[in-house]
Coordinates of C-alpha atoms and ligand atoms in Angstrom, one line a residue:
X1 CA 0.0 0.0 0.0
X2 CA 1.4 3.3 -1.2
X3 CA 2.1 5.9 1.5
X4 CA -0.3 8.2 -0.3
X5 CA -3.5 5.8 0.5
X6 CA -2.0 4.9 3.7
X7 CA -2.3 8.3 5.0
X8 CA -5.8 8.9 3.8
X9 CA -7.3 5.9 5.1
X10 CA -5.6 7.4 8.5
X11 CA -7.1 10.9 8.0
X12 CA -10.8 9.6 7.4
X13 CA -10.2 7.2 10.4
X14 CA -9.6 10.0 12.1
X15 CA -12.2 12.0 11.4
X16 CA -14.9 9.0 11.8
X17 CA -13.9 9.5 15.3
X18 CA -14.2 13.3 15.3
X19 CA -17.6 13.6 14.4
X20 CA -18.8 10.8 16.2
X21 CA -17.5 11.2 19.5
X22 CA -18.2 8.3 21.9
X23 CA -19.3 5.6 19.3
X24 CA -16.4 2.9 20.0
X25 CA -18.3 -0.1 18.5
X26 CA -18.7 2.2 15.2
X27 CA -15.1 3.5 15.0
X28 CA -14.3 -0.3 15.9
X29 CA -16.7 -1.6 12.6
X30 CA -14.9 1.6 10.2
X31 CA -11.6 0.3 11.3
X32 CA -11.8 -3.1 10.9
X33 CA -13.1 -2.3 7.3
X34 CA -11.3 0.5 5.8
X35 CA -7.7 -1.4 6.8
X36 CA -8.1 -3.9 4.5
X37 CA -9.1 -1.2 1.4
X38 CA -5.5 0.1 0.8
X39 CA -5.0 -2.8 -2.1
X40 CA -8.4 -1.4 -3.6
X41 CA -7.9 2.4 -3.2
X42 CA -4.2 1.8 -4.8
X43 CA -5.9 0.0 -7.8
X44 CA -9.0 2.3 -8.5
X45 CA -8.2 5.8 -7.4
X46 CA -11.3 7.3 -8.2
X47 CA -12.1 6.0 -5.3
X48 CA -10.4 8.3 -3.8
X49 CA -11.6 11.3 -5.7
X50 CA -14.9 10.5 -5.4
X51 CA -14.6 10.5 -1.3
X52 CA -16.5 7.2 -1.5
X53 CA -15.1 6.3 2.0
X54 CA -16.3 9.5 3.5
X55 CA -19.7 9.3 1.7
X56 CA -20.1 5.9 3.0
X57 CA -18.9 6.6 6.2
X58 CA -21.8 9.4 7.0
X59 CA -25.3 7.7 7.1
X60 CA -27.9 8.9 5.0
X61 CA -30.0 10.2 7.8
X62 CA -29.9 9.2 11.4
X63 CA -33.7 8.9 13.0
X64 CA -33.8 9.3 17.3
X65 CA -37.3 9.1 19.0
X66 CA -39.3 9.4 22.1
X67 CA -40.8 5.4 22.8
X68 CA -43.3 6.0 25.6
X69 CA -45.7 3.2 27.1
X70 CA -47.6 2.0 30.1
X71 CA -46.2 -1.4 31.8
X72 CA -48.8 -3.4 33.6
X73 CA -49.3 -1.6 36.9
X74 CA -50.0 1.7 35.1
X75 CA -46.4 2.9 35.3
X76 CA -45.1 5.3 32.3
X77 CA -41.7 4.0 31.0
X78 CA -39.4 6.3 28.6
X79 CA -37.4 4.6 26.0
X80 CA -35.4 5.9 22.9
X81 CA -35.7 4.8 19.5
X82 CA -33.4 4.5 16.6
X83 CA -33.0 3.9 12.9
X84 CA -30.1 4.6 10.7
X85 CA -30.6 4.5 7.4
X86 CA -26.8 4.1 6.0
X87 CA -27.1 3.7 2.3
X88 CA -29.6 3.3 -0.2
X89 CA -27.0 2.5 -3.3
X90 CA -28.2 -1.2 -3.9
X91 CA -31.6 -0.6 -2.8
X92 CA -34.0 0.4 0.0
X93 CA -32.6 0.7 3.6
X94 CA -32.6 -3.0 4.9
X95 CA -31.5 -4.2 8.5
X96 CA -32.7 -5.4 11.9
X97 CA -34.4 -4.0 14.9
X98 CA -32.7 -4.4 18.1
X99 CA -34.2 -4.5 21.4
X100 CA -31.5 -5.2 24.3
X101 CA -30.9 -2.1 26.9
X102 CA -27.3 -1.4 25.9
X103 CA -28.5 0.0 22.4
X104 CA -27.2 3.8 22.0
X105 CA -26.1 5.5 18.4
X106 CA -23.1 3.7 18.4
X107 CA -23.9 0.2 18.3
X108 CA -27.0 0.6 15.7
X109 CA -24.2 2.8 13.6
X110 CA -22.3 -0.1 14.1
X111 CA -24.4 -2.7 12.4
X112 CA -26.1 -0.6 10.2
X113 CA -22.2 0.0 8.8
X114 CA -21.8 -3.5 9.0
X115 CA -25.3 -4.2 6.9
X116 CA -24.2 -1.8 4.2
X117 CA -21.5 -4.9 3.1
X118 CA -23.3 -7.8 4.0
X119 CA -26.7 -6.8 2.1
X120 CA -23.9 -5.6 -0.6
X121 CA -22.3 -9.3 -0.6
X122 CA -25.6 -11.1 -0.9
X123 CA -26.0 -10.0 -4.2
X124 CA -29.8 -8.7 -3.4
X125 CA -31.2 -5.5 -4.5
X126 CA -31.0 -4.1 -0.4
X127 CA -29.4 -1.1 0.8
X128 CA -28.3 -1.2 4.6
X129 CA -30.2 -0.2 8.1
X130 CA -30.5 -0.4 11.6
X131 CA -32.4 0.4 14.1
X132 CA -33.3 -0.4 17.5
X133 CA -33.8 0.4 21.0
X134 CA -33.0 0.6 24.6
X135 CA -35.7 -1.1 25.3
X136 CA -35.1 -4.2 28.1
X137 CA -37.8 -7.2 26.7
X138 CA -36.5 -9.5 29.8
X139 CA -39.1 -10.0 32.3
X140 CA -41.9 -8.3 30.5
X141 CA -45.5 -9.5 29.8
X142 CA -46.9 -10.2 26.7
X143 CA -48.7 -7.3 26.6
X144 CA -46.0 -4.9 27.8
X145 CA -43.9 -6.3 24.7
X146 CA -47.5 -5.3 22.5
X147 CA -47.6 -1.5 23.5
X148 CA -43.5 -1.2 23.0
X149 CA -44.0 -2.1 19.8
X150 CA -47.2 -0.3 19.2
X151 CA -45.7 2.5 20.0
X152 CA -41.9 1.8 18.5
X153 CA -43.5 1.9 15.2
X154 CA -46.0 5.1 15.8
X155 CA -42.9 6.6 15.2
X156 CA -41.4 4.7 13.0
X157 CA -43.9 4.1 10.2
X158 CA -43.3 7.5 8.5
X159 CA -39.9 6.7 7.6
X160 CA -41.2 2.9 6.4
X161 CA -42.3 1.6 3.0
X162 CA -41.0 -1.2 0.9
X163 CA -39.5 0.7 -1.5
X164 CA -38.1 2.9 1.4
X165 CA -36.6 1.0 4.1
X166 CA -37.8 -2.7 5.5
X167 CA -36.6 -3.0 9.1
X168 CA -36.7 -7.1 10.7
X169 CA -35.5 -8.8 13.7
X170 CA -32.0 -8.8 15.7
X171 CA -31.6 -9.5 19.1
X172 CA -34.6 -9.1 21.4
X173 CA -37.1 -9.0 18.2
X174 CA -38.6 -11.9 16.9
X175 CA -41.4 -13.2 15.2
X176 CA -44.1 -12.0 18.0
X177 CA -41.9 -8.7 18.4
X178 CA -42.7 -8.3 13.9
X179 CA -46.0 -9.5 14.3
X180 CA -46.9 -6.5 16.3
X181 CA -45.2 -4.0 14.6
X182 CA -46.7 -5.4 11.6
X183 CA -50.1 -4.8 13.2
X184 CA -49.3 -1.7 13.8
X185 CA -47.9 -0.4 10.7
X186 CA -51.0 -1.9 9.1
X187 CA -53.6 0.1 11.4
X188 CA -51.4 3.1 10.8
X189 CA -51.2 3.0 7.3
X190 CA -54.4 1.0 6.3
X191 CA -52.0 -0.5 3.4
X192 CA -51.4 -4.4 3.7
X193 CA -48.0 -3.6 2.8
X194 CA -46.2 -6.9 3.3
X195 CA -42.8 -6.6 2.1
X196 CA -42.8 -3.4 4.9
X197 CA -41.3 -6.0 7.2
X198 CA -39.5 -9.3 7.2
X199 CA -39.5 -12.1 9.5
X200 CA -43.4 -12.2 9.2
X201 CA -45.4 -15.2 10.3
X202 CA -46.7 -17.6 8.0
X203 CA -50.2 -16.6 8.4
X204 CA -49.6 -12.8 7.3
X205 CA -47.2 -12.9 4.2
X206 CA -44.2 -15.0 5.9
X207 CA -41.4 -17.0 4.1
X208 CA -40.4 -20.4 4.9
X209 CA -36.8 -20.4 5.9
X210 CA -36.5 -16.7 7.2
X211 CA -36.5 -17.9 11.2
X212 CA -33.6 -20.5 10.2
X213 CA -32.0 -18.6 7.7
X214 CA -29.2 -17.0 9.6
X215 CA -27.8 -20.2 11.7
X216 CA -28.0 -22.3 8.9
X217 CA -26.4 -20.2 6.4
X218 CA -23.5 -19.8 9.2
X219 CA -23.0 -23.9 8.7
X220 CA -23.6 -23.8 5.0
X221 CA -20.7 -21.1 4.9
X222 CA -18.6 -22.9 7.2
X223 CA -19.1 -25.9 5.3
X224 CA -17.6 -24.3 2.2
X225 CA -14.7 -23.0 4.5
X226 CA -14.4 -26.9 5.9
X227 CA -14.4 -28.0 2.2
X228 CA -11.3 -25.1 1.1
X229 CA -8.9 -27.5 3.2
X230 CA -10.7 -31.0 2.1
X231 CA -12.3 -31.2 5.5
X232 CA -15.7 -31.3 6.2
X233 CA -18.3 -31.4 9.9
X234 CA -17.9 -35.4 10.2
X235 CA -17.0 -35.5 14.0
X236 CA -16.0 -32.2 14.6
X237 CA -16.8 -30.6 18.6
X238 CA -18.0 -27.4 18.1
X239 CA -19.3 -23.9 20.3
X240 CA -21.8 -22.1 19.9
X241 CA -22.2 -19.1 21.6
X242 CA -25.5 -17.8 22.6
X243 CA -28.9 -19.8 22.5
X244 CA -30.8 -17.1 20.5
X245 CA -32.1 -17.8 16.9
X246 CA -29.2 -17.5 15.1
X247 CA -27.6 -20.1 17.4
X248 CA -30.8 -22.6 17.8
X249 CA -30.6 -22.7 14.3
X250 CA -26.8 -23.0 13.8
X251 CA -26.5 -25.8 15.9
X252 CA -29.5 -27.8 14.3
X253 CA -28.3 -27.4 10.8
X254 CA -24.3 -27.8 12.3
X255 CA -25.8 -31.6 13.3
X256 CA -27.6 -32.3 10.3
X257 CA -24.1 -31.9 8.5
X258 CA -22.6 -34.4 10.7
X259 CA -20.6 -32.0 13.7
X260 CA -21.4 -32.3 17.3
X261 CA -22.3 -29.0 19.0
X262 CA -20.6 -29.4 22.6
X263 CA -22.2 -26.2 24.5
X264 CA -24.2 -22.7 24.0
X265 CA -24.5 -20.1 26.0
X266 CA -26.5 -17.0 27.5
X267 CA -25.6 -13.6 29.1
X268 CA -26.0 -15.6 32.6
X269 CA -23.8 -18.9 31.8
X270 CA -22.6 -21.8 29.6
X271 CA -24.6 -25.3 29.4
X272 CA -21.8 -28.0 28.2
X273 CA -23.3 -31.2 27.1
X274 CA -20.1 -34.0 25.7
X275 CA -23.4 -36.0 24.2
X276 CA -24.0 -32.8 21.8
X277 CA -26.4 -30.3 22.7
X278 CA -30.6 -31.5 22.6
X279 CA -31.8 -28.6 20.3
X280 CA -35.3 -30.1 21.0
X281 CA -34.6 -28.9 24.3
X282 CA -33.1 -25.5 23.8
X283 CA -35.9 -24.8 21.0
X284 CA -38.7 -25.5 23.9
X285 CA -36.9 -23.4 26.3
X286 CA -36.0 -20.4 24.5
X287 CA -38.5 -20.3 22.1
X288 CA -41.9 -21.6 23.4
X289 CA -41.5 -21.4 27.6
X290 CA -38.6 -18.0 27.0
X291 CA -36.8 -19.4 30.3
X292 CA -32.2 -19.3 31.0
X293 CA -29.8 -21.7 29.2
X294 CA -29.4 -23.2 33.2
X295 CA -32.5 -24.6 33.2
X296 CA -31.5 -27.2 30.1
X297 CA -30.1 -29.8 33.0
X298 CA -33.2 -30.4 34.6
X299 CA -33.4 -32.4 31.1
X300 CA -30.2 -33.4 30.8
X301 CA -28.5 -34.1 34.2
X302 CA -25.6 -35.1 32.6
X303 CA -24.9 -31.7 31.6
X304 CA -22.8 -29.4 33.1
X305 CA -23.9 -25.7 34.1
X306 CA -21.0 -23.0 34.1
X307 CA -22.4 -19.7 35.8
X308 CA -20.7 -16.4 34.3
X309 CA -18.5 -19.5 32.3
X310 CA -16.7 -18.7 29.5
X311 CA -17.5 -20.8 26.3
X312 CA -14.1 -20.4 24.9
X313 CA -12.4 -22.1 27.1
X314 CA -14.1 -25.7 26.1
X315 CA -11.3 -27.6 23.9
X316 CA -13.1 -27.5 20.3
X317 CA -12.4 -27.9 16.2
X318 CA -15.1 -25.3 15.3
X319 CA -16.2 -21.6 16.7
X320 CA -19.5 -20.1 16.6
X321 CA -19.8 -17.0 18.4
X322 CA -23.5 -16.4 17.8
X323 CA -24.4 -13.7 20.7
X324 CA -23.5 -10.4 20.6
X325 CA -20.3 -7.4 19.7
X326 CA -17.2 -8.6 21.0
X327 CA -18.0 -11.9 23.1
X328 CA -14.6 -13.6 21.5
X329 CA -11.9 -11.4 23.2
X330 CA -7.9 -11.7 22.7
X331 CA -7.4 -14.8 25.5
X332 CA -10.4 -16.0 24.6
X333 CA -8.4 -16.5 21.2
X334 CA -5.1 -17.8 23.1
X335 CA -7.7 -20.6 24.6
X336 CA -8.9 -21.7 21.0
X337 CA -5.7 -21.5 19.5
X338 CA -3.5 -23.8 22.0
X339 CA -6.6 -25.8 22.2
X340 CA -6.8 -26.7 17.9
X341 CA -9.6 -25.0 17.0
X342 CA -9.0 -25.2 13.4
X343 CA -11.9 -22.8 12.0
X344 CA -14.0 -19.6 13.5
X345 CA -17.1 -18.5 11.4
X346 CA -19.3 -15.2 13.2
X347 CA -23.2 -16.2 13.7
X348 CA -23.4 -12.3 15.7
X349 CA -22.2 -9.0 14.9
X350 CA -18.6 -7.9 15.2
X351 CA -18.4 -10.8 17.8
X352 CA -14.8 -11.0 17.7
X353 CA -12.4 -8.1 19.0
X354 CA -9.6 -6.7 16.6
X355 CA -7.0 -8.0 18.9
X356 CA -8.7 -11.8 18.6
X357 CA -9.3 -11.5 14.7
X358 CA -5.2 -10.2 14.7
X359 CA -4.5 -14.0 16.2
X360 CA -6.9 -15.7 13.9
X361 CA -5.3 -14.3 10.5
X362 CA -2.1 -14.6 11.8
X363 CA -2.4 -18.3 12.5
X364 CA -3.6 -18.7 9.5
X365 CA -6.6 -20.7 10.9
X366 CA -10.1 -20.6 8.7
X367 CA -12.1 -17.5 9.8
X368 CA -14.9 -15.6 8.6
X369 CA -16.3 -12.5 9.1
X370 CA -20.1 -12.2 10.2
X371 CA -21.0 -9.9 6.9
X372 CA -20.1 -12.9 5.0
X373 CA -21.2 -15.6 7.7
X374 CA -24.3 -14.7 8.7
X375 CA -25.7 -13.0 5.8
X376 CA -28.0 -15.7 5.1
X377 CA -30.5 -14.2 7.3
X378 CA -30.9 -10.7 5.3
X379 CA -30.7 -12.8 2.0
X380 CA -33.7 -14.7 2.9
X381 CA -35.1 -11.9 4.4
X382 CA -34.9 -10.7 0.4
X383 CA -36.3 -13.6 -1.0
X384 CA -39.4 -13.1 1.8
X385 CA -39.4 -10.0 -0.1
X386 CA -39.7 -11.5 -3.7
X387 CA -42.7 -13.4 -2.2
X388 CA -44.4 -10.6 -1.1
X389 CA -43.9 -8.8 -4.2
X390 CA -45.3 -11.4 -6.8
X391 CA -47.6 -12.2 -3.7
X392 CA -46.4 -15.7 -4.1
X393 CA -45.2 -18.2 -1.1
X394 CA -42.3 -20.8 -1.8
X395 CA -41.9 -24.1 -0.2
X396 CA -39.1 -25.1 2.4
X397 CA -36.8 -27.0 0.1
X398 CA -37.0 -24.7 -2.6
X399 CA -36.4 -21.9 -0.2
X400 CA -33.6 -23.4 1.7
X401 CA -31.9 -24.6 -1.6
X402 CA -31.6 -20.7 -2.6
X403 CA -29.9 -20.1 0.6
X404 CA -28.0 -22.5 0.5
X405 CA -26.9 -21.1 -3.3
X406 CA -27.0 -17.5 -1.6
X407 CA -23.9 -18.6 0.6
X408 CA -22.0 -20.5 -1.8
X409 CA -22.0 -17.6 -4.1
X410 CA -20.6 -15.4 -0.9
X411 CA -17.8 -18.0 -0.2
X412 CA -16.7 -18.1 -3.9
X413 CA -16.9 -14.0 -3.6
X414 CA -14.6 -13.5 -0.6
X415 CA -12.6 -16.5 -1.6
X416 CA -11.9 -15.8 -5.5
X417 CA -11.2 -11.9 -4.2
X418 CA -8.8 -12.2 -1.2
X419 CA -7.2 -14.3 -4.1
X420 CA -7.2 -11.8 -6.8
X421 CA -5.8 -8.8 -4.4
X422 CA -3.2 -11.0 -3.1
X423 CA -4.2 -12.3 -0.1
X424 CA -5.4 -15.7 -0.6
X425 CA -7.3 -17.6 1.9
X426 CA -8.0 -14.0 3.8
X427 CA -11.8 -14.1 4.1
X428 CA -12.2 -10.1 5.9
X429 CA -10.3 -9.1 2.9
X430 CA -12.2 -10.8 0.4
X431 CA -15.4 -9.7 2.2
X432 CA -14.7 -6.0 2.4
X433 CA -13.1 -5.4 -0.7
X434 CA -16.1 -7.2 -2.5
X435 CA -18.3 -5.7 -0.4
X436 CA -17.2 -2.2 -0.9
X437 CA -16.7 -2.6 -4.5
X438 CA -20.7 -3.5 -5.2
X439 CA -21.6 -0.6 -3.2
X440 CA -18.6 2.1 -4.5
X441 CA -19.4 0.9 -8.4
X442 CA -23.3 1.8 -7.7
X443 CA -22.6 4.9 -5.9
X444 CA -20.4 6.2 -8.9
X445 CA -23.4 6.2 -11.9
X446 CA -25.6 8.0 -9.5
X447 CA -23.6 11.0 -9.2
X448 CA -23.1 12.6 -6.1
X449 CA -25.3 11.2 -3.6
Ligands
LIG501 P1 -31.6 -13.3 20.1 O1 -32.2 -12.2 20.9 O2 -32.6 -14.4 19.6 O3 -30.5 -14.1 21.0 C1 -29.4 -13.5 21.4 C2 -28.6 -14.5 22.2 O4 -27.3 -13.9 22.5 C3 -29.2 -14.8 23.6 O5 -28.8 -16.1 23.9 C4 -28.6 -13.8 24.5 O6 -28.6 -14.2 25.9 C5 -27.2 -13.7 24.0 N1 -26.7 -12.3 24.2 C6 -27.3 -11.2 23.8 N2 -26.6 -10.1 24.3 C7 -25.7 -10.6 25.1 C8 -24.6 -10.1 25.9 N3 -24.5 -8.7 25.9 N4 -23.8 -10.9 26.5 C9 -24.0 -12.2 26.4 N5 -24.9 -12.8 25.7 C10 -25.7 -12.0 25.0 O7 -30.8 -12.6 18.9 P2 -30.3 -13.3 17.6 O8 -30.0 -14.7 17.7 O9 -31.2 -12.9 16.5 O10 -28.9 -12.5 17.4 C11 -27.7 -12.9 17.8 C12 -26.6 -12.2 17.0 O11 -26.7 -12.5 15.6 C13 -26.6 -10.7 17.1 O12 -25.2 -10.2 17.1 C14 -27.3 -10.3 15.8 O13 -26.9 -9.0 15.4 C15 -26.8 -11.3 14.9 N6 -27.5 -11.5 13.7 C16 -28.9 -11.8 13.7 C17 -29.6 -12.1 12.6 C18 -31.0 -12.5 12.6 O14 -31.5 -12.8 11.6 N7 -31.6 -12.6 13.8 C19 -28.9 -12.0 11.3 C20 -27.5 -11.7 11.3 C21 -26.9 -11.5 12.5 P3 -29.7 -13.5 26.9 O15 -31.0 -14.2 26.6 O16 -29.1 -13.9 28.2 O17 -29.7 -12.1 26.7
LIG502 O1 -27.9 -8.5 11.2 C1 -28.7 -8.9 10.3 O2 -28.3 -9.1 9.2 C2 -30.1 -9.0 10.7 N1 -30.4 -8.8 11.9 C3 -31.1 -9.4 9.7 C4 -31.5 -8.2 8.9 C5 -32.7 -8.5 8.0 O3 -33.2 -7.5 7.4 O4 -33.2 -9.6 7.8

């Protein structure tokens, strides 16, 4: 990398930081991004003359609301809302909805940064989004979780429309969180505008697939990672972090390929389970009774309960942090390393730390990056939007056989262009530089937007 580009990708580091004091999870997502673009920026300058970093950099329009509702002793409750709508180059704003109280700007700038590539890399006519709140869902009725959303989307339904921006779940929203903000939308409106939303139910303009798409499009990319070094899940002990749907998922399509998930987690502890983790069982407590990990060995007595545990720490071939921003720190690393882990594929956000990732490359291990790994979930939320717009309804096999294809065609992306730049093997190269080069190349015909 010349000097010349060097310096610049300094000087708009720098100034990320400047104007958005306080936002560490974004600075850390620019970072990690605009580091591997030197090879890029050398070979297409214009580029650089056409500030596409900056302009990518500075979201379209940032969206911060008042959320107030009535919990069910009368009490008024406060909460903020957010949506930032990053880029519309590939198409309207597309991205999740997060409920979990340690939402601020900075972590929905994070991931709606983050979105801009991985809707970029699916190949799917979506631009990237995010939005959220601080909003705790832990504890709260059924109806509390109704008038949230009622009112979340009071707000939010002006700046909606599925040629506009098409907001689904993330952590803390689901398929009864969508279901009311659907409702919502729909009163507020009086359109039936499904492909407003994805992640629908099946009775109100759902698609098969969408509530496994993420997990198992982590194991069908890892899979094609597996197959790079003529290896493949036969009797492989593998993690997975988290117990949420990206990791119920993961782990049920990580068995049907032949591995043996070992443990998963939540915020409170680790469940370890050497006869490979009963999804049956996790499914009914997470999704149906919403109860802790700890409670999955009054099933399975055999298991073993690890309070505050750490995951990483459990000797494995195959990683699958599949929680939240920067569960996988440095030692964390050290513990997978010395312990053989051969291959680390992100389920969540940004779940490793720069410092952990550093290891990983340099070890030359098999790792890649969640806007590759577990894109599967906003391509399918795509296809739930070609449904809705032919208002037709696909079956399971059909659906999951285009995801399947969705994520091959990722792994041949990253993989033929960490090759072409020089870096072969490198998945966060190949992923950013292909990333940013579907974005940059759409940006550049529109003028300056
Ligand atoms: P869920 O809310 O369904 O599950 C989240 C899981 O992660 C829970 O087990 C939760 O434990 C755990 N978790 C959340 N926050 C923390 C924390 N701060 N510390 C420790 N554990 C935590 O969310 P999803 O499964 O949908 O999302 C998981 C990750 O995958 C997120 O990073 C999300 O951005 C990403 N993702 C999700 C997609 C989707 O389609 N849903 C698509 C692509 C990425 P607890 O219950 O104790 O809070
Ligand atoms: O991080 C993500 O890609 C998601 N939460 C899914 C977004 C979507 O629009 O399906």
């Amino acid at each position: 990398m010349s000097q010349i580009v060097e310096n610049r990708i300094n000087e708009i580091y720098e100034q990320v930081v400047r104007r958005n004091p306080g936002e560490a999870e974004f600075h850390q997502a620019v970072k990690e991004v605009i580091e591997t673009l030197g090879v890029v920026l050398a070979r297409h300058p214009e580029y650089l003359d056409q500030k596409l970093i900056e302009r990518i950099c500075e979201p379209e329009r940032q969206i911060i609301f008042r959320v107030p509702w009535v919990d069910d002793a009368g009490e008024i409750h406060i909460n903020r809302g957010f949506r930032v709508q990053f880029s519309s180059a590939l198409g309207p704003y597309k991205g999740g909805l997060r409920f979990h109280p340690s939402v601020y700007l900075g972590i929905i700038k994070f991931l709606g940064f983050e979105q801009i590539f991985k809707n970029a890399l699916t190949g799917m006519p979506i631009g990237g989004a995010k939005g959220g709140s601080d909003f705790d869902p832990k504890g709260k009725s059924d109806n509390e979780i109704m008038r949230f959303c009622q009112s979340f989307m009071t707000e939010l339904h002006r700046h909606l429309g599925e040629y506009i921006d098409v907001p689904a779940g993330d952590i803390g929203v689901g398929g009864r969180e969508i279901g009311y903000l659907f409702g919502q939308y729909k009163r507020l409106t009086n359109r039936y505008e499904a492909g407003v939303l994805t992640g629908k139910g099946m009775s109100y303009g759902g698609s098969l697939v969408r509530r496994e798409a993420t997990g198992y499009g982590l194991a069908f990319f890892m899979k094609e990672m597996l197959a790079t070094r003529g290896q493949d899940f036969a009797g492989k002990r593998c993690l997975v972090s988290g117990s949420g749907n990206v990791a119920i998922y993961a782990i049920e399509k990580v068995h049907e390929l032949g591995g043996k998930v070992i443990a998963c987690s939540d915020s409170n502890g680790v469940i370890y389970d050497e006869n490979g983790i009963n999804i049956e069982t996790v499914k009914r407590l997470k999704e149906v009774e919403r109860r802790r990990i700890s409670d999955y060995k009054e099933f399975h007595p055999n298991a073993d309960y690890r309070a505050n545990g750490n995951i990483w720490e459990i000797p494995c071939d195959v990683a699958l942090p599949c929680a939240t921003q920067n569960e996988l720190n440095e030692a964390s690393a050290i513990k997978l390393l010395n312990n053989g882990c051969m291959a680390v594929a992100e389920g969540a956000n940004m779940p490793t730390t720069p410092a952990a990732i550093k290891l990983f490359r340099e070890a030359k291990i098999l790792y890649g990056p969640g806007k590759a790994t577990n894109a599967g979930g906003v391509a399918t939320s795509a296809l739930e939007m070609q449904q809705n717009a032919c208002r037709d309804s696909w079956n399971f096999d059909f659906t999951e056989t285009k995801l399947e294809g969705i994520m091959q065609g990722i792994h041949a992306s990253c993989f033929e262009t960490a090759a072409e730049y020089g870096f072969p093997g490198d998945y966060l190269i190949g992923a950013n530089i292909a990333g940013f080069r579907k974005v940059a190349d759409a940006m550049i015909p529109l003028g300056l937007i």
